[in-house]
Amino acid sequence: MDFLAKINPLSYGIDALKCTVIGQQEFSLFLDIAVIVATAVVMISGAVFLFNREG
């Protein structure tokens, strides 16, 4: 279960929120933001690719 939590990008978003609100964190804030940005880049790139393929 711990492995699944570490590969889930939502875990990093929640951890970043916990860090900013209550100051408690499991990962570093830099790692949280890096994972969120990397996930967004991959998902947006995939969406653009699929959108261009359809049109």
PDB file of N, CA and C in Angstrom:
ATOM      1  N   MET A   1       0.816  -1.190   0.000  1.00  0.00           N
ATOM      2  CA  MET A   1       0.000   0.000   0.000  1.00  0.00           C
ATOM      3  C   MET A   1       0.863   1.257   0.000  1.00  0.00           C
ATOM      4  N   ASP A   2       1.992   1.187   0.686  1.00  0.00           N
ATOM      5  CA  ASP A   2       2.895   2.337   0.733  1.00  0.00           C
ATOM      6  C   ASP A   2       3.429   2.659  -0.662  1.00  0.00           C
ATOM      7  N   PHE A   3       3.699   1.615  -1.456  1.00  0.00           N
ATOM      8  CA  PHE A   3       4.188   1.819  -2.820  1.00  0.00           C
ATOM      9  C   PHE A   3       3.160   2.563  -3.661  1.00  0.00           C
ATOM     10  N   LEU A   4       1.892   2.176  -3.546  1.00  0.00           N
ATOM     11  CA  LEU A   4       0.838   2.838  -4.314  1.00  0.00           C
ATOM     12  C   LEU A   4       0.684   4.299  -3.922  1.00  0.00           C
ATOM     13  N   ALA A   5       0.845   4.589  -2.656  1.00  0.00           N
ATOM     14  CA  ALA A   5       0.747   5.978  -2.206  1.00  0.00           C
ATOM     15  C   ALA A   5       1.892   6.820  -2.755  1.00  0.00           C
ATOM     16  N   LYS A   6       3.055   6.206  -2.918  1.00  0.00           N
ATOM     17  CA  LYS A   6       4.208   6.970  -3.411  1.00  0.00           C
ATOM     18  C   LYS A   6       4.171   7.206  -4.911  1.00  0.00           C
ATOM     19  N   ILE A   7       3.438   6.395  -5.669  1.00  0.00           N
ATOM     20  CA  ILE A   7       3.355   6.634  -7.109  1.00  0.00           C
ATOM     21  C   ILE A   7       2.102   7.412  -7.493  1.00  0.00           C
ATOM     22  N   ASN A   8       1.224   7.667  -6.550  1.00  0.00           N
ATOM     23  CA  ASN A   8       0.006   8.426  -6.809  1.00  0.00           C
ATOM     24  C   ASN A   8       0.303   9.926  -6.703  1.00  0.00           C
ATOM     25  N   PRO A   9       0.132  10.685  -7.790  1.00  0.00           N
ATOM     26  CA  PRO A   9       0.428  12.120  -7.739  1.00  0.00           C
ATOM     27  C   PRO A   9      -0.463  12.883  -6.755  1.00  0.00           C
ATOM     28  N   LEU A  10      -1.638  12.367  -6.481  1.00  0.00           N
ATOM     29  CA  LEU A  10      -2.527  13.032  -5.531  1.00  0.00           C
ATOM     30  C   LEU A  10      -1.925  13.058  -4.132  1.00  0.00           C
ATOM     31  N   SER A  11      -1.144  12.040  -3.794  1.00  0.00           N
ATOM     32  CA  SER A  11      -0.469  12.014  -2.489  1.00  0.00           C
ATOM     33  C   SER A  11       0.459  13.210  -2.330  1.00  0.00           C
ATOM     34  N   TYR A  12       1.125  13.585  -3.410  1.00  0.00           N
ATOM     35  CA  TYR A  12       2.052  14.712  -3.352  1.00  0.00           C
ATOM     36  C   TYR A  12       1.298  16.039  -3.263  1.00  0.00           C
ATOM     37  N   GLY A  13       0.151  16.126  -3.908  1.00  0.00           N
ATOM     38  CA  GLY A  13      -0.667  17.329  -3.794  1.00  0.00           C
ATOM     39  C   GLY A  13      -1.197  17.515  -2.385  1.00  0.00           C
ATOM     40  N   ILE A  14      -1.646  16.436  -1.786  1.00  0.00           N
ATOM     41  CA  ILE A  14      -2.140  16.500  -0.408  1.00  0.00           C
ATOM     42  C   ILE A  14      -1.003  16.827   0.548  1.00  0.00           C
ATOM     43  N   ASP A  15       0.177  16.255   0.298  1.00  0.00           N
ATOM     44  CA  ASP A  15       1.328  16.533   1.154  1.00  0.00           C
ATOM     45  C   ASP A  15       1.741  18.000   1.058  1.00  0.00           C
ATOM     46  N   ALA A  16       1.707  18.574  -0.135  1.00  0.00           N
ATOM     47  CA  ALA A  16       2.036  19.995  -0.292  1.00  0.00           C
ATOM     48  C   ALA A  16       1.024  20.863   0.448  1.00  0.00           C
ATOM     49  N   LEU A  17      -0.242  20.492   0.378  1.00  0.00           N
ATOM     50  CA  LEU A  17      -1.277  21.239   1.101  1.00  0.00           C
ATOM     51  C   LEU A  17      -1.076  21.135   2.604  1.00  0.00           C
ATOM     52  N   LYS A  18      -0.767  19.941   3.096  1.00  0.00           N
ATOM     53  CA  LYS A  18      -0.496  19.769   4.530  1.00  0.00           C
ATOM     54  C   LYS A  18       0.703  20.601   4.967  1.00  0.00           C
ATOM     55  N   CYS A  19       1.708  20.677   4.121  1.00  0.00           N
ATOM     56  CA  CYS A  19       2.908  21.447   4.452  1.00  0.00           C
ATOM     57  C   CYS A  19       2.584  22.929   4.584  1.00  0.00           C
ATOM     58  N   THR A  20       1.747  23.447   3.694  1.00  0.00           N
ATOM     59  CA  THR A  20       1.441  24.876   3.736  1.00  0.00           C
ATOM     60  C   THR A  20       0.432  25.223   4.822  1.00  0.00           C
ATOM     61  N   VAL A  21      -0.472  24.315   5.144  1.00  0.00           N
ATOM     62  CA  VAL A  21      -1.525  24.630   6.113  1.00  0.00           C
ATOM     63  C   VAL A  21      -1.082  24.362   7.550  1.00  0.00           C
ATOM     64  N   ILE A  22      -0.547  23.158   7.806  1.00  0.00           N
ATOM     65  CA  ILE A  22      -0.215  22.815   9.193  1.00  0.00           C
ATOM     66  C   ILE A  22       1.274  22.591   9.434  1.00  0.00           C
ATOM     67  N   GLY A  23       2.083  22.683   8.380  1.00  0.00           N
ATOM     68  CA  GLY A  23       3.522  22.550   8.549  1.00  0.00           C
ATOM     69  C   GLY A  23       4.028  21.133   8.709  1.00  0.00           C
ATOM     70  N   GLN A  24       3.178  20.150   8.498  1.00  0.00           N
ATOM     71  CA  GLN A  24       3.577  18.742   8.610  1.00  0.00           C
ATOM     72  C   GLN A  24       3.695  18.168   7.205  1.00  0.00           C
ATOM     73  N   GLN A  25       4.801  17.479   6.929  1.00  0.00           N
ATOM     74  CA  GLN A  25       4.987  16.935   5.588  1.00  0.00           C
ATOM     75  C   GLN A  25       5.690  15.593   5.634  1.00  0.00           C
ATOM     76  N   GLU A  26       5.427  14.787   4.613  1.00  0.00           N
ATOM     77  CA  GLU A  26       6.095  13.491   4.486  1.00  0.00           C
ATOM     78  C   GLU A  26       7.256  13.596   3.504  1.00  0.00           C
ATOM     79  N   PHE A  27       7.055  14.356   2.429  1.00  0.00           N
ATOM     80  CA  PHE A  27       8.078  14.582   1.416  1.00  0.00           C
ATOM     81  C   PHE A  27       8.469  16.057   1.451  1.00  0.00           C
ATOM     82  N   SER A  28       9.550  16.412   0.769  1.00  0.00           N
ATOM     83  CA  SER A  28       9.927  17.824   0.718  1.00  0.00           C
ATOM     84  C   SER A  28       8.953  18.572  -0.191  1.00  0.00           C
ATOM     85  N   LEU A  29       8.781  19.841   0.069  1.00  0.00           N
ATOM     86  CA  LEU A  29       7.861  20.649  -0.726  1.00  0.00           C
ATOM     87  C   LEU A  29       8.336  20.723  -2.174  1.00  0.00           C
ATOM     88  N   PHE A  30       9.650  20.777  -2.381  1.00  0.00           N
ATOM     89  CA  PHE A  30      10.192  20.799  -3.741  1.00  0.00           C
ATOM     90  C   PHE A  30       9.806  19.529  -4.495  1.00  0.00           C
ATOM     91  N   LEU A  31       9.911  18.377  -3.855  1.00  0.00           N
ATOM     92  CA  LEU A  31       9.537  17.116  -4.496  1.00  0.00           C
ATOM     93  C   LEU A  31       8.042  17.093  -4.801  1.00  0.00           C
ATOM     94  N   ASP A  32       7.226  17.585  -3.874  1.00  0.00           N
ATOM     95  CA  ASP A  32       5.779  17.642  -4.104  1.00  0.00           C
ATOM     96  C   ASP A  32       5.459  18.447  -5.360  1.00  0.00           C
ATOM     97  N   ILE A  33       6.041  19.630  -5.453  1.00  0.00           N
ATOM     98  CA  ILE A  33       5.763  20.504  -6.596  1.00  0.00           C
ATOM     99  C   ILE A  33       6.325  19.906  -7.883  1.00  0.00           C
ATOM    100  N   ALA A  34       7.500  19.296  -7.816  1.00  0.00           N
ATOM    101  CA  ALA A  34       8.098  18.682  -9.003  1.00  0.00           C
ATOM    102  C   ALA A  34       7.231  17.548  -9.541  1.00  0.00           C
ATOM    103  N   VAL A  35       6.694  16.726  -8.667  1.00  0.00           N
ATOM    104  CA  VAL A  35       5.839  15.615  -9.103  1.00  0.00           C
ATOM    105  C   VAL A  35       4.531  16.146  -9.693  1.00  0.00           C
ATOM    106  N   ILE A  36       3.958  17.162  -9.081  1.00  0.00           N
ATOM    107  CA  ILE A  36       2.714  17.738  -9.592  1.00  0.00           C
ATOM    108  C   ILE A  36       2.929  18.346 -10.977  1.00  0.00           C
ATOM    109  N   VAL A  37       4.014  19.094 -11.149  1.00  0.00           N
ATOM    110  CA  VAL A  37       4.308  19.713 -12.448  1.00  0.00           C
ATOM    111  C   VAL A  37       4.609  18.646 -13.498  1.00  0.00           C
ATOM    112  N   ALA A  38       5.387  17.641 -13.149  1.00  0.00           N
ATOM    113  CA  ALA A  38       5.709  16.574 -14.100  1.00  0.00           C
ATOM    114  C   ALA A  38       4.454  15.821 -14.535  1.00  0.00           C
ATOM    115  N   THR A  39       3.572  15.553 -13.604  1.00  0.00           N
ATOM    116  CA  THR A  39       2.319  14.878 -13.939  1.00  0.00           C
ATOM    117  C   THR A  39       1.471  15.736 -14.869  1.00  0.00           C
ATOM    118  N   ALA A  40       1.407  17.027 -14.589  1.00  0.00           N
ATOM    119  CA  ALA A  40       0.635  17.935 -15.440  1.00  0.00           C
ATOM    120  C   ALA A  40       1.214  17.984 -16.849  1.00  0.00           C
ATOM    121  N   VAL A  41       2.526  18.042 -16.967  1.00  0.00           N
ATOM    122  CA  VAL A  41       3.162  18.088 -18.288  1.00  0.00           C
ATOM    123  C   VAL A  41       2.869  16.813 -19.069  1.00  0.00           C
ATOM    124  N   VAL A  42       2.979  15.673 -18.427  1.00  0.00           N
ATOM    125  CA  VAL A  42       2.715  14.399 -19.106  1.00  0.00           C
ATOM    126  C   VAL A  42       1.253  14.305 -19.537  1.00  0.00           C
ATOM    127  N   MET A  43       0.342  14.666 -18.665  1.00  0.00           N
ATOM    128  CA  MET A  43      -1.085  14.560 -18.989  1.00  0.00           C
ATOM    129  C   MET A  43      -1.498  15.545 -20.085  1.00  0.00           C
ATOM    130  N   ILE A  44      -1.005  16.770 -20.021  1.00  0.00           N
ATOM    131  CA  ILE A  44      -1.344  17.762 -21.048  1.00  0.00           C
ATOM    132  C   ILE A  44      -0.732  17.369 -22.388  1.00  0.00           C
ATOM    133  N   SER A  45       0.488  16.861 -22.374  1.00  0.00           N
ATOM    134  CA  SER A  45       1.120  16.406 -23.620  1.00  0.00           C
ATOM    135  C   SER A  45       0.328  15.261 -24.243  1.00  0.00           C
ATOM    136  N   GLY A  46      -0.103  14.325 -23.422  1.00  0.00           N
ATOM    137  CA  GLY A  46      -0.926  13.227 -23.923  1.00  0.00           C
ATOM    138  C   GLY A  46      -2.252  13.703 -24.480  1.00  0.00           C
ATOM    139  N   ALA A  47      -2.863  14.665 -23.820  1.00  0.00           N
ATOM    140  CA  ALA A  47      -4.137  15.199 -24.299  1.00  0.00           C
ATOM    141  C   ALA A  47      -3.966  15.925 -25.629  1.00  0.00           C
ATOM    142  N   VAL A  48      -2.902  16.709 -25.760  1.00  0.00           N
ATOM    143  CA  VAL A  48      -2.640  17.417 -27.018  1.00  0.00           C
ATOM    144  C   VAL A  48      -2.378  16.420 -28.137  1.00  0.00           C
ATOM    145  N   PHE A  49      -1.610  15.384 -27.853  1.00  0.00           N
ATOM    146  CA  PHE A  49      -1.332  14.356 -28.856  1.00  0.00           C
ATOM    147  C   PHE A  49      -2.622  13.686 -29.320  1.00  0.00           C
ATOM    148  N   LEU A  50      -3.459  13.287 -28.374  1.00  0.00           N
ATOM    149  CA  LEU A  50      -4.713  12.623 -28.745  1.00  0.00           C
ATOM    150  C   LEU A  50      -5.669  13.567 -29.451  1.00  0.00           C
ATOM    151  N   PHE A  51      -5.700  14.821 -29.049  1.00  0.00           N
ATOM    152  CA  PHE A  51      -6.578  15.794 -29.700  1.00  0.00           C
ATOM    153  C   PHE A  51      -6.141  16.014 -31.146  1.00  0.00           C
ATOM    154  N   ASN A  52      -4.835  16.131 -31.374  1.00  0.00           N
ATOM    155  CA  ASN A  52      -4.332  16.335 -32.733  1.00  0.00           C
ATOM    156  C   ASN A  52      -4.535  15.097 -33.593  1.00  0.00           C
ATOM    157  N   ARG A  53      -4.493  13.930 -33.001  1.00  0.00           N
ATOM    158  CA  ARG A  53      -4.695  12.695 -33.749  1.00  0.00           C
ATOM    159  C   ARG A  53      -6.147  12.566 -34.204  1.00  0.00           C
ATOM    160  N   GLU A  54      -7.075  13.042 -33.394  1.00  0.00           N
ATOM    161  CA  GLU A  54      -8.500  12.963 -33.730  1.00  0.00           C
ATOM    162  C   GLU A  54      -8.858  13.941 -34.848  1.00  0.00           C
ATOM    163  N   GLY A  55      -8.238  15.095 -34.856  1.00  0.00           N
ATOM    164  CA  GLY A  55      -8.603  16.168 -35.787  1.00  0.00           C
ATOM    165  C   GLY A  55      -7.901  16.040 -37.057  1.00  0.00           C
TER     166      GLY A  55
END
